[in-house]
Short mmCIF file of C-alpha atoms in Angstrom, two decimals:
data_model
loop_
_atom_site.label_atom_id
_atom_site.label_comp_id
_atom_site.label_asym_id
_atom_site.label_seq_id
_atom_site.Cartn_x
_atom_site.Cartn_y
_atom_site.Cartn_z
CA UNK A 22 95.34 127.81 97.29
CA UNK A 23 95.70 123.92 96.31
CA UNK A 24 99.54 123.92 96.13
CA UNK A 25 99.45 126.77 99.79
CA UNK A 26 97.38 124.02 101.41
CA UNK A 27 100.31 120.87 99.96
CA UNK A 28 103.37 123.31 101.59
CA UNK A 29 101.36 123.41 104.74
CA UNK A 30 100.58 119.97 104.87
CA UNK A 31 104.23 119.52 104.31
CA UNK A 32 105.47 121.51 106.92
CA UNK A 33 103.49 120.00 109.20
CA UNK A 34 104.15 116.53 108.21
CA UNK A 35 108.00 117.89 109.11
CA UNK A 36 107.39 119.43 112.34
CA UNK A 37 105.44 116.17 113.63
CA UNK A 38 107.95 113.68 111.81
CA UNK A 39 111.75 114.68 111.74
CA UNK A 40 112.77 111.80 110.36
CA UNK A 41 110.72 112.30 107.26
CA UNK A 42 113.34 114.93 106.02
CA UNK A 43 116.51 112.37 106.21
CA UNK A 44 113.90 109.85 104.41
CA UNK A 45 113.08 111.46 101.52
CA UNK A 46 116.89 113.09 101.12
CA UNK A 47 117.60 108.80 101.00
CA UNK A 48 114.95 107.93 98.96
CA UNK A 49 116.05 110.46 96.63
CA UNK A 50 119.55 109.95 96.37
CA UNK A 51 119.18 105.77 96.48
CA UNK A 52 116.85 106.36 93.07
CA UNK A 53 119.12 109.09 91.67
CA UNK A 54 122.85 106.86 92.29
CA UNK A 55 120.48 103.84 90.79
CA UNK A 56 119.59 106.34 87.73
CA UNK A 57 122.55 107.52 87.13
CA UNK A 58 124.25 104.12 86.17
CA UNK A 59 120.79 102.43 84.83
CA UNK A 60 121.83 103.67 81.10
CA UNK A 61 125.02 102.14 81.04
CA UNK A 62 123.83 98.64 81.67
CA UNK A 63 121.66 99.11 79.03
CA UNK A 64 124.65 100.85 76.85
CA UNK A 65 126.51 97.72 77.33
CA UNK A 66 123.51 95.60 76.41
CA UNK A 67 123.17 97.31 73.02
CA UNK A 68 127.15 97.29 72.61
CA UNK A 69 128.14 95.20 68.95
CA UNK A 70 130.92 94.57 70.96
CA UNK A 71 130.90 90.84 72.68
CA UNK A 72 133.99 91.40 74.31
CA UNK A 73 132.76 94.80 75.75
CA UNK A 74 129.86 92.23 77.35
CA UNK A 75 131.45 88.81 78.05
CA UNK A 76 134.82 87.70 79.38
CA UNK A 77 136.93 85.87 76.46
CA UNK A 78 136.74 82.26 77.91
CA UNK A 79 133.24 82.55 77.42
CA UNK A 80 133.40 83.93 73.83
CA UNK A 81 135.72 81.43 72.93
CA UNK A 82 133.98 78.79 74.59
CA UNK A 83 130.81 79.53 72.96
CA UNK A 84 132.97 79.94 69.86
CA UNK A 85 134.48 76.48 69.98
CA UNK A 86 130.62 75.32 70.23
CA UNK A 87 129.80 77.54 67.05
CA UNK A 88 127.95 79.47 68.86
CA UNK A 89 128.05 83.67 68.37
CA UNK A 90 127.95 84.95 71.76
CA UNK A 91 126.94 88.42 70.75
CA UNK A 92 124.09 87.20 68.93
CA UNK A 93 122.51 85.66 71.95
CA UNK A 94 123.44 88.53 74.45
CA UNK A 95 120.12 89.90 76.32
CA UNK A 96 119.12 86.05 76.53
CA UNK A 97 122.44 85.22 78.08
CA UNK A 98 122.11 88.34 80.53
CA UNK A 99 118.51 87.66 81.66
CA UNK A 100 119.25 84.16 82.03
CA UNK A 101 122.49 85.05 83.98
CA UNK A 102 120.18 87.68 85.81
CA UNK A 103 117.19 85.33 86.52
CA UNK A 104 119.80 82.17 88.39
CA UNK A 105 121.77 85.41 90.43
CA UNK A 106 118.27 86.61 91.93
CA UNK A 107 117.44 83.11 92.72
CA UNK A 108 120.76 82.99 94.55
CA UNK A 109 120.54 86.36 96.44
CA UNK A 110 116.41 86.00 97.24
CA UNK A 111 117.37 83.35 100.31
CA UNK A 112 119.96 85.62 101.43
CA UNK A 113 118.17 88.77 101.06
CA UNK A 114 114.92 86.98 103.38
CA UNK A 115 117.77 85.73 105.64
CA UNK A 116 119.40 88.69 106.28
CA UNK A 117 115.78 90.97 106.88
CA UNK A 118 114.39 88.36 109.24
CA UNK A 119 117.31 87.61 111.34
CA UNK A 120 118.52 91.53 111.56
CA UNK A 121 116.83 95.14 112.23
CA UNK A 122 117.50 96.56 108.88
CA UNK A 123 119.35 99.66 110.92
CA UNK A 124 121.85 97.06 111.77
CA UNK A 125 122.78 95.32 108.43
CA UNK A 126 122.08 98.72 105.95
CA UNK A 127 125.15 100.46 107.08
CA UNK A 128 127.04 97.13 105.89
CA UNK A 129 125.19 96.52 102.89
CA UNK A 130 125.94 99.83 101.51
CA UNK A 131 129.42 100.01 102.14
CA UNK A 132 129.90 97.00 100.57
CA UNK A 133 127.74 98.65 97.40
CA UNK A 134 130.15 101.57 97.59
CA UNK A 135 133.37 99.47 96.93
CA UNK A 136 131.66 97.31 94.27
CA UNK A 137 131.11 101.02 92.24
CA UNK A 138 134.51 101.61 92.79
CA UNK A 139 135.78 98.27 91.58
CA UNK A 140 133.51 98.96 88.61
CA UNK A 141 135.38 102.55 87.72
CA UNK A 142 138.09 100.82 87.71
CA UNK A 143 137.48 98.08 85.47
CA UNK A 144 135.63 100.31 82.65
CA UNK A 145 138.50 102.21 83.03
CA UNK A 146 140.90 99.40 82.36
CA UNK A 147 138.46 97.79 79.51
CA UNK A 148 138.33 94.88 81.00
CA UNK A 149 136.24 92.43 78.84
CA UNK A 150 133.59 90.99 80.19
CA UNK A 151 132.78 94.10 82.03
CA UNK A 152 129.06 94.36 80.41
CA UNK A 153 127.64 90.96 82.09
CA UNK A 154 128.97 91.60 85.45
CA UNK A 155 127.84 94.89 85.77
CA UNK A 156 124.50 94.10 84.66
CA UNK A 157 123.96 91.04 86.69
CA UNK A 158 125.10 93.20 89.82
CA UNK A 159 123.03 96.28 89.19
CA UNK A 160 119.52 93.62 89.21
CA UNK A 161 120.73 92.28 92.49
CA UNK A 162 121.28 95.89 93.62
CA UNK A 163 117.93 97.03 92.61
CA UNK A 164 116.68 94.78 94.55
CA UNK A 165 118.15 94.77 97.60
CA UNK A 166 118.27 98.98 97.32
CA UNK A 167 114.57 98.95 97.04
CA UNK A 168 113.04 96.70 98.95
CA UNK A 169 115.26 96.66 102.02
CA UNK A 170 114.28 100.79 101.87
CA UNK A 171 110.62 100.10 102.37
CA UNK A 172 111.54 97.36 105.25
CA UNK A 173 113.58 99.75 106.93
CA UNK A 174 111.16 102.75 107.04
CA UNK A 175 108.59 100.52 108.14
CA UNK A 176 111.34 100.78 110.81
CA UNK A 177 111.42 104.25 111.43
CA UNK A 178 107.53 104.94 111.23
CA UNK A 179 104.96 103.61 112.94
CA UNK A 180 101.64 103.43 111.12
CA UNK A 181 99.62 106.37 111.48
CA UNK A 182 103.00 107.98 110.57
CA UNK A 183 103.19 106.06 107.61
CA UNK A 184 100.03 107.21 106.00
CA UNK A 185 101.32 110.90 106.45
CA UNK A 186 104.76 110.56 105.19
CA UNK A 187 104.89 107.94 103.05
CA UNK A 188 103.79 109.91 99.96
CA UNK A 189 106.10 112.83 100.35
CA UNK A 190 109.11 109.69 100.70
CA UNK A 191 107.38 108.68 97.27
CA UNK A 192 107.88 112.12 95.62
CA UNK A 193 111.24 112.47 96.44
CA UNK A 194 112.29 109.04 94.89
CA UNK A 195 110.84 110.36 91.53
CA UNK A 196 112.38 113.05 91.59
CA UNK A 197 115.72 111.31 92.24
CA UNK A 198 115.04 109.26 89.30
CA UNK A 199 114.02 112.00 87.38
CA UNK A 200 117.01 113.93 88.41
CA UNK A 201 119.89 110.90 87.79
CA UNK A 202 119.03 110.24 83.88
CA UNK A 203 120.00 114.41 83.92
CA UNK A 204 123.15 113.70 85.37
CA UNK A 205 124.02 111.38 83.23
CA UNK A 206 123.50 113.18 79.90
CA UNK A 207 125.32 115.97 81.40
CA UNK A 208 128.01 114.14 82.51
CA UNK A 209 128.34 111.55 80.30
CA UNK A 210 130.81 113.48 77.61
CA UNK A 211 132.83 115.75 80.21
CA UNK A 212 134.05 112.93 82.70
CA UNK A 213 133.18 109.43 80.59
CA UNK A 214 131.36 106.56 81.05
CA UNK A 215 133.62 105.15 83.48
CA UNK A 216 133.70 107.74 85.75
CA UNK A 217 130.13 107.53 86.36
CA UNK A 218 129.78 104.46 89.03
CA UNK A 219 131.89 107.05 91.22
CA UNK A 220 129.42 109.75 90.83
CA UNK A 221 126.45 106.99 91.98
CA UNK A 222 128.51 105.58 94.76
CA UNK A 223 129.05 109.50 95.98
CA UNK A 224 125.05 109.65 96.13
CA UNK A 225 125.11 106.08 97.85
CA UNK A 226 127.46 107.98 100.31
CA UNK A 227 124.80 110.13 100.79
CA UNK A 228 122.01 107.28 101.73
CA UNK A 229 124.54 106.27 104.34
CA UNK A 230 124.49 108.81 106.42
CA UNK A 231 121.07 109.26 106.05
CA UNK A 232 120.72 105.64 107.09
CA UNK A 233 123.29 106.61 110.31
CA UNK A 234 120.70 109.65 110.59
CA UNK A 235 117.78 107.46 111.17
CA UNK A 236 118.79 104.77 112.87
CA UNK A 237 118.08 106.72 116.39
CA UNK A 238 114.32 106.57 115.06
CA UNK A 239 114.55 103.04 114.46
CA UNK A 240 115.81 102.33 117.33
CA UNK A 241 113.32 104.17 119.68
CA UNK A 242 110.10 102.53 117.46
CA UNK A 243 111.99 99.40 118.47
CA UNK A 244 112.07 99.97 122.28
CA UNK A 245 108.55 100.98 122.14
CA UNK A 246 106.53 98.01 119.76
CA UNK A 247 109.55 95.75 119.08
CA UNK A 248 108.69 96.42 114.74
CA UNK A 249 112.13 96.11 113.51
CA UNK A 250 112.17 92.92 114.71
CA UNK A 251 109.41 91.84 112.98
CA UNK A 252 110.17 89.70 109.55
CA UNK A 253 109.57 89.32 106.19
CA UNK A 254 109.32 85.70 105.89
CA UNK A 255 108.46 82.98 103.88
CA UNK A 256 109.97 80.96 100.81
CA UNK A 257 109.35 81.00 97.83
CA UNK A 258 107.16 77.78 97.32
CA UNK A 259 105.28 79.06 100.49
CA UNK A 260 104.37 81.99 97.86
CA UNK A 261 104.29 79.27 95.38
CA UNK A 262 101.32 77.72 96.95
CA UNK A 263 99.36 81.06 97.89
CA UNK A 264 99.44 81.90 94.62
CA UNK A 265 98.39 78.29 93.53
CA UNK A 266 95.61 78.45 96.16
CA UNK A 267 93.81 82.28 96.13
CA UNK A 268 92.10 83.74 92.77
CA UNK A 269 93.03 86.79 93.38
CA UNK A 270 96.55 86.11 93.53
CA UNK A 271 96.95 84.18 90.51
CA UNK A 272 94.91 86.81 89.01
CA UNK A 273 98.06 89.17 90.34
CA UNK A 274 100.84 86.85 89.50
CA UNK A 275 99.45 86.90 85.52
CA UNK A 276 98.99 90.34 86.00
CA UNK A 277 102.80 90.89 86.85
CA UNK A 278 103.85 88.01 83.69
CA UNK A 279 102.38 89.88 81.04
CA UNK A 280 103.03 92.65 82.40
CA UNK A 281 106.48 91.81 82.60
CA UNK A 282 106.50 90.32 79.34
CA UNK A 283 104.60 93.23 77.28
CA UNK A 284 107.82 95.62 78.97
CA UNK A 285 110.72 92.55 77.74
CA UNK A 286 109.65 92.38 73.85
CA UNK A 287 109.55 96.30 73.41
CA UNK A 288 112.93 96.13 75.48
CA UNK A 289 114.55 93.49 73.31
CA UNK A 290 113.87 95.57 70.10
CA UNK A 291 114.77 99.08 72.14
CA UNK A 292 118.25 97.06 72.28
CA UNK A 293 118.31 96.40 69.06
CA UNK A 294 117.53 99.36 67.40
CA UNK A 295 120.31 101.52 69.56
CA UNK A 296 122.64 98.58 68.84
CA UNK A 297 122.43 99.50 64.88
CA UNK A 298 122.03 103.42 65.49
CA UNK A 299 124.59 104.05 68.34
CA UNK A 300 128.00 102.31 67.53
CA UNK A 301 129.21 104.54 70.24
CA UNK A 302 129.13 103.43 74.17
CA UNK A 303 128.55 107.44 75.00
CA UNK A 304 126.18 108.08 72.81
CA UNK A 305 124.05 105.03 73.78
CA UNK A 306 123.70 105.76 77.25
CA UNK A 307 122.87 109.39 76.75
CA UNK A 308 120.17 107.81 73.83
CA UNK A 309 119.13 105.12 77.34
CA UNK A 310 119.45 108.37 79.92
CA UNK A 311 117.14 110.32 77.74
CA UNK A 312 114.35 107.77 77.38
CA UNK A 313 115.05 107.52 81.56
CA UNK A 314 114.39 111.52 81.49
CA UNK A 315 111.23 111.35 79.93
CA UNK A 316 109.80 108.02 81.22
CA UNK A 317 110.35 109.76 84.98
CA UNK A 318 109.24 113.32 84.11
CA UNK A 319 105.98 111.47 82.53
CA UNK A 320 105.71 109.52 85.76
CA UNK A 321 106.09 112.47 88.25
CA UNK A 322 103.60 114.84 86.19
CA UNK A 323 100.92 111.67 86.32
CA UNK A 324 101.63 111.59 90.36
CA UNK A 325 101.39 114.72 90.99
CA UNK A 326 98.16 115.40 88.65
CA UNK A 327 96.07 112.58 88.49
CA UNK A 328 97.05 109.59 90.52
CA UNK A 329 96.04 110.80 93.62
CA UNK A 330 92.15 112.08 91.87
CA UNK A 331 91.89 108.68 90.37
CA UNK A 332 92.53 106.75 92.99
CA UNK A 333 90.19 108.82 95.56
CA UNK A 334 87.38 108.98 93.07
CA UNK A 335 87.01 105.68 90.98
CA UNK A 336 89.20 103.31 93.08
CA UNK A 337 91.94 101.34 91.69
CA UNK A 338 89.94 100.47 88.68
CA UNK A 339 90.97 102.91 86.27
CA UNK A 340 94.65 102.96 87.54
CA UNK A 341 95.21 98.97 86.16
CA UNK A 342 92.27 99.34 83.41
CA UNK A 343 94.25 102.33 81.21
CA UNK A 344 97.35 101.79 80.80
CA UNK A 345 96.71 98.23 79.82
CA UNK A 346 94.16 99.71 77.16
CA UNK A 347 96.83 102.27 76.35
CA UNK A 348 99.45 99.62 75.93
CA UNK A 349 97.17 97.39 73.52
CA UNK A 350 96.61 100.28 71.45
CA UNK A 351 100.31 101.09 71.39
CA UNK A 352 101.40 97.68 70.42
CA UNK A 353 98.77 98.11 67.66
CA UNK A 354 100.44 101.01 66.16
CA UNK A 355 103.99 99.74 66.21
CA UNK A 356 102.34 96.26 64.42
CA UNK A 357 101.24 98.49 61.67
CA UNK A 358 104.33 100.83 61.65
CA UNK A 359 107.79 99.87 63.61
CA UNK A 360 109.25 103.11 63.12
CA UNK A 361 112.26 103.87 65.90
CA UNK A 362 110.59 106.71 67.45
CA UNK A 363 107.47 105.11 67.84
CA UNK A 364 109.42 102.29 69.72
CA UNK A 365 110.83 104.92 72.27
CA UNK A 366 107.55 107.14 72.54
CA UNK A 367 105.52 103.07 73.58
CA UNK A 368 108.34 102.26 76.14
CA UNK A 369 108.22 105.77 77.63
CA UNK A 370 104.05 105.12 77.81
CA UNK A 371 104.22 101.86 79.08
CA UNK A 372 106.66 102.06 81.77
CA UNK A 373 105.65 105.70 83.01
CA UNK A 374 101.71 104.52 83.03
CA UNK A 375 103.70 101.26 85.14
CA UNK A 376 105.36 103.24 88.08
CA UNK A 377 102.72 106.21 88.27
CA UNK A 378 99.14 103.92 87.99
CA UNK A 379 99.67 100.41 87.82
CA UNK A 380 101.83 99.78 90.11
CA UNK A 381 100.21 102.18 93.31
CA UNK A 382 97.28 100.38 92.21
CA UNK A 383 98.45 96.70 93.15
CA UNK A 384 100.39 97.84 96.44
CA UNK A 385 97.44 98.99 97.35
CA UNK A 386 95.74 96.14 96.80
CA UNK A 387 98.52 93.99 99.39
CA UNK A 388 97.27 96.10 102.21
CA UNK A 389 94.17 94.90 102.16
CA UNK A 390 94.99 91.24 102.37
CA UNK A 391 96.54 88.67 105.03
CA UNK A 392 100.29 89.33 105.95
CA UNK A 393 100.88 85.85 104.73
CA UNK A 394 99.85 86.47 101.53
CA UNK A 395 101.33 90.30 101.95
CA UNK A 396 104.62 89.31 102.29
CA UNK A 397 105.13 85.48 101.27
CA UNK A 398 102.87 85.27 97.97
CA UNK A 399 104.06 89.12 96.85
CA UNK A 400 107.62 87.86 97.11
CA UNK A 401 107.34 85.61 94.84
CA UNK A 402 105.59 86.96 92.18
CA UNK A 403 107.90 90.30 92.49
CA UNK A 404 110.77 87.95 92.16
CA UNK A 405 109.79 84.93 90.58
CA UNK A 406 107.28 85.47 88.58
CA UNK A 407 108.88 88.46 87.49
CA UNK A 408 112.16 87.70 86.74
CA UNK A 409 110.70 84.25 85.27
CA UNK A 410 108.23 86.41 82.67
CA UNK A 411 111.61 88.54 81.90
CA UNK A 412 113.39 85.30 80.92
CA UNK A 413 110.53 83.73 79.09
CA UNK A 414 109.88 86.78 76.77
CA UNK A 415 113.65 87.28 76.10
CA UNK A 416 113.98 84.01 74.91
CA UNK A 417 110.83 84.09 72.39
CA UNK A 418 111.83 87.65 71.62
CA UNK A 419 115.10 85.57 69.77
CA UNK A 420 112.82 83.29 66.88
CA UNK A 421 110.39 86.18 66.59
CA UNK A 422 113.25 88.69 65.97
CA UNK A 423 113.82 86.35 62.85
CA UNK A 424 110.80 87.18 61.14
CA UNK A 425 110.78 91.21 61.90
CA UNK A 426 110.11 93.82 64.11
CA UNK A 427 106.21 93.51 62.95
CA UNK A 428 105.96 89.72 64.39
CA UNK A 429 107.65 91.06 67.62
CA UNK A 430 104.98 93.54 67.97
CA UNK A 431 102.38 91.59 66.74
CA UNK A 432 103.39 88.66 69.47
CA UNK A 433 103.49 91.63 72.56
CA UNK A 434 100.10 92.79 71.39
CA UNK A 435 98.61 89.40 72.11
CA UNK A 436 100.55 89.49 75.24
CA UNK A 437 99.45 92.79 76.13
CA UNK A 438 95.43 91.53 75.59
CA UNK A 439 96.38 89.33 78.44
CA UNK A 440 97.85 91.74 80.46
CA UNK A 441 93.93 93.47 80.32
CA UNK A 442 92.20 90.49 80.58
CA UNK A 443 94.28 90.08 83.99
CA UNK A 444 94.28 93.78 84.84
CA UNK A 445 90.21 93.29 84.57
CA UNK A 446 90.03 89.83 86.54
CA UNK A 447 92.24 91.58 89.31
CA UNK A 448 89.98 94.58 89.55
CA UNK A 449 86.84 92.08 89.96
CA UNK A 450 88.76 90.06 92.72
CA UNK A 451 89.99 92.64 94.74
CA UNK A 452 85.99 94.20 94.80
CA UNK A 453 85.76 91.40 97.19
CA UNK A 454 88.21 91.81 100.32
CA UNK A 455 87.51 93.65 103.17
CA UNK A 456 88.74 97.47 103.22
CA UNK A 457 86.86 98.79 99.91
CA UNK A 458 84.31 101.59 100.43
CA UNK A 459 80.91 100.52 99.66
CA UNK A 460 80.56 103.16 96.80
CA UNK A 461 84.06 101.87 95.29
CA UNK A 462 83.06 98.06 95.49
CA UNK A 463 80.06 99.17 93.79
CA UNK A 464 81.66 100.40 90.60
CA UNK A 465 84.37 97.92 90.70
CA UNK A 466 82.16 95.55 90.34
CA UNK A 467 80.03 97.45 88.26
#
């Protein structure tokens, strides 16, 4: 009767929303291009192959300084990562406060489209240096891709639409990203690894009409309450001092570090290990698609089962409080016992418990406070602090890689301890704002 009642709720949500059909076919096919091509970045991250990653001047450059390139090559991408999302963060906030995102999405994806292409055609020619570029581009992607998605249905729906649609757009981006990893390891042997940046533009094709599709939506919201012209705002040391400033968004920006950092170590040795078991560039981004299966078919069973229970019953508590526990515990086994599998089974656990608790839990915790600190304080810790706990860990990743996998996993279970002492400190701070249910402040606090 449960899963009668979701149809109808469903159908409903249709009839009294068209647009919500278009949105979740965009959602879904933004997440499954993205998917699709996520494995090969990190198939050309684990390549042995510098040239595969870097262009020759810089192998020989770094060469001529004695250097080995290859041996420094996720600390040269995150680095190389980190300076291109300071560069595109002023012109992302640029472009969404100056421009209804119906305006400037139609542009933006076209010019994503080409880029695929260009990249088809340089894995096809061999080109060295291939690895870097793509890698850098695909974080810049992901970020505009993303975020600009949420800015622009905020577009399309007005609030008390929102709350009814916004969970059925949610399901239909995991399943794209549960669907693209599939696609890969199907297609990965039949049509090659360079052929595969066509089959994600043809999906980005896809979000573009969808985008053409729901622009008349946007544009009638936008007649009636002027909300595409509203802005994202703020700089990043405007988030700089929020964060600075409020408790409970330093407890947040910690939250995201060691967070971030917990998910970098295991990453760094996930690299490593398909670097020595996968000589081939095929069969290391059908090993990458595979963990990408299972991490989003994890995350779409803990949606649809106990997310939603969790978060009605107990609050948001639970949601930061587990999978922090979970991912102390699993750091604790791989200390005592680095096997390979283990390593894949903790970094399907930790990212899966990531996108289906953690992270609902902490949006929902940025509705319930100022839009200052909504929109100028949660920019930078999704992009600085983020990207700055990604370079941090990569680089101590390097001298702890030196003295075995054990020390690696020994370091990210300290750094996991921190990420539930800042999970906990959240969950006391947020008791506090306006918003929570007296019964739900009472056992956060509790």
């Amino acid at each position: 009767m449960c899963m009668f009642d979701r149809v109808g709720r469903l159908r409903a949500a249709l009839g009294d929303t068209p647009a919500l059909l278009w949105a979740g076919l965009y959602f879904f096919c933004l997440l499954c291009g993205y998917y699709v091509v996520r494995p090969v970045r990190d198939a050309f991250a684990s390549s042995p192959d510098p040239d595969a990653i870097f262009p020759l001047w810089a192998i020989h450059g770094a060469g001529a300084l004695g250097i080995e390139l290859g041996a420094w090559t996720l600390q040269v991408l995150f680095s190389l990562t980190f300076l291109a999302m300071l560069l595109a963060q002023p012109v992302y906030g640029a472009m969404v406060s100056r421009w209804p995102r119906r305006r400037f999405l139609p542009a933006v994806y076209l010019f994503f489209i080409v880029c695929l292409v260009g990249f088809h055609l340089v894995f096809d020619a061999g080109l060295p240096g291939r690895g870097a570029l793509f890698y850098v581009w695909l974080a810049v992607f992901n970020l505009f891709a993303v975020s600009v998605f949420w800015s622009f249905m905020a577009d399309v729906f007005n609030d008390a639409q929102a709350r009814r649609v916004y969970g059925y757009i949610g399901a239909g981006g995991t399943l794209g990203a549960l669907v693209g990893p599939s696609l890969t390891r199907a297609l990965v042997g039949p049509v090659g690894v360079a052929n595969l940046p066509l089959v994600s533009a043809l999906l980005l094709g896809v979000c573009l009409v969808c985008i053409l599709k729901l622009r008349r939506h946007a544009r009638s919201r936008e007649s009636s309450d002027g909300a595409a012209r509203e802005v994202i705002g703020g700089t990043v040391l405007a988030g700089l001092r929020l964060v600075w400033r409020e408790p409970l968004l330093r407890a947040l920006a910690l939250l995201m570090f060691f967070g971030v950092g917990v998910g970098t170590l295991l990453y760094s040795e996930q690299i490593a290990i398909a670097r020595a078991a996968f000589p081939d560039a095929a069969d290391r981004t059908a090993w990458f698609s595979g963990i990408d299966l299972a991490i989003n078919l994890l995350t779409l069973t803990v949606q649809l089962t106990l997310t939603g229970r969790l978060m009605t019953r107990f609050g948001i508590t639970p949601l930061l409080l587990l999978p922090a526990a979970a991912i102390v515990l699993g750091f604790a086994v791989l200390t005592a016992s680095p096997l390979p599998l283990l390593v894949a089974v903790v970094q399907v656990m930790t990212r899966a418990s990531e996108f289906s608790l953690a992270k609902p839990a902490r949006e929902t915790i940025y509705t319930r406070v100022d839009p200052e600190s909504r929109y100028k304080a949660k920019a930078f810790i999704d992009t600085a602090v983020y990207r700055g706990g990604d370079l941090g860990f990569v680089w101590l990743h390097k001298p702890l890689s030196l003295l075995g996998s054990a020390a690696v996993f020994a370091a990210g279970m300290v750094a996991a301890l921190c990420f539930l002492a800042a999970a906990w400190r959240v969950t006391r701070l947020q008791a506090r704002l306006p918003g929570l249910p007296a019964a739900g402040r009472r056992r956060a606090a509790g």
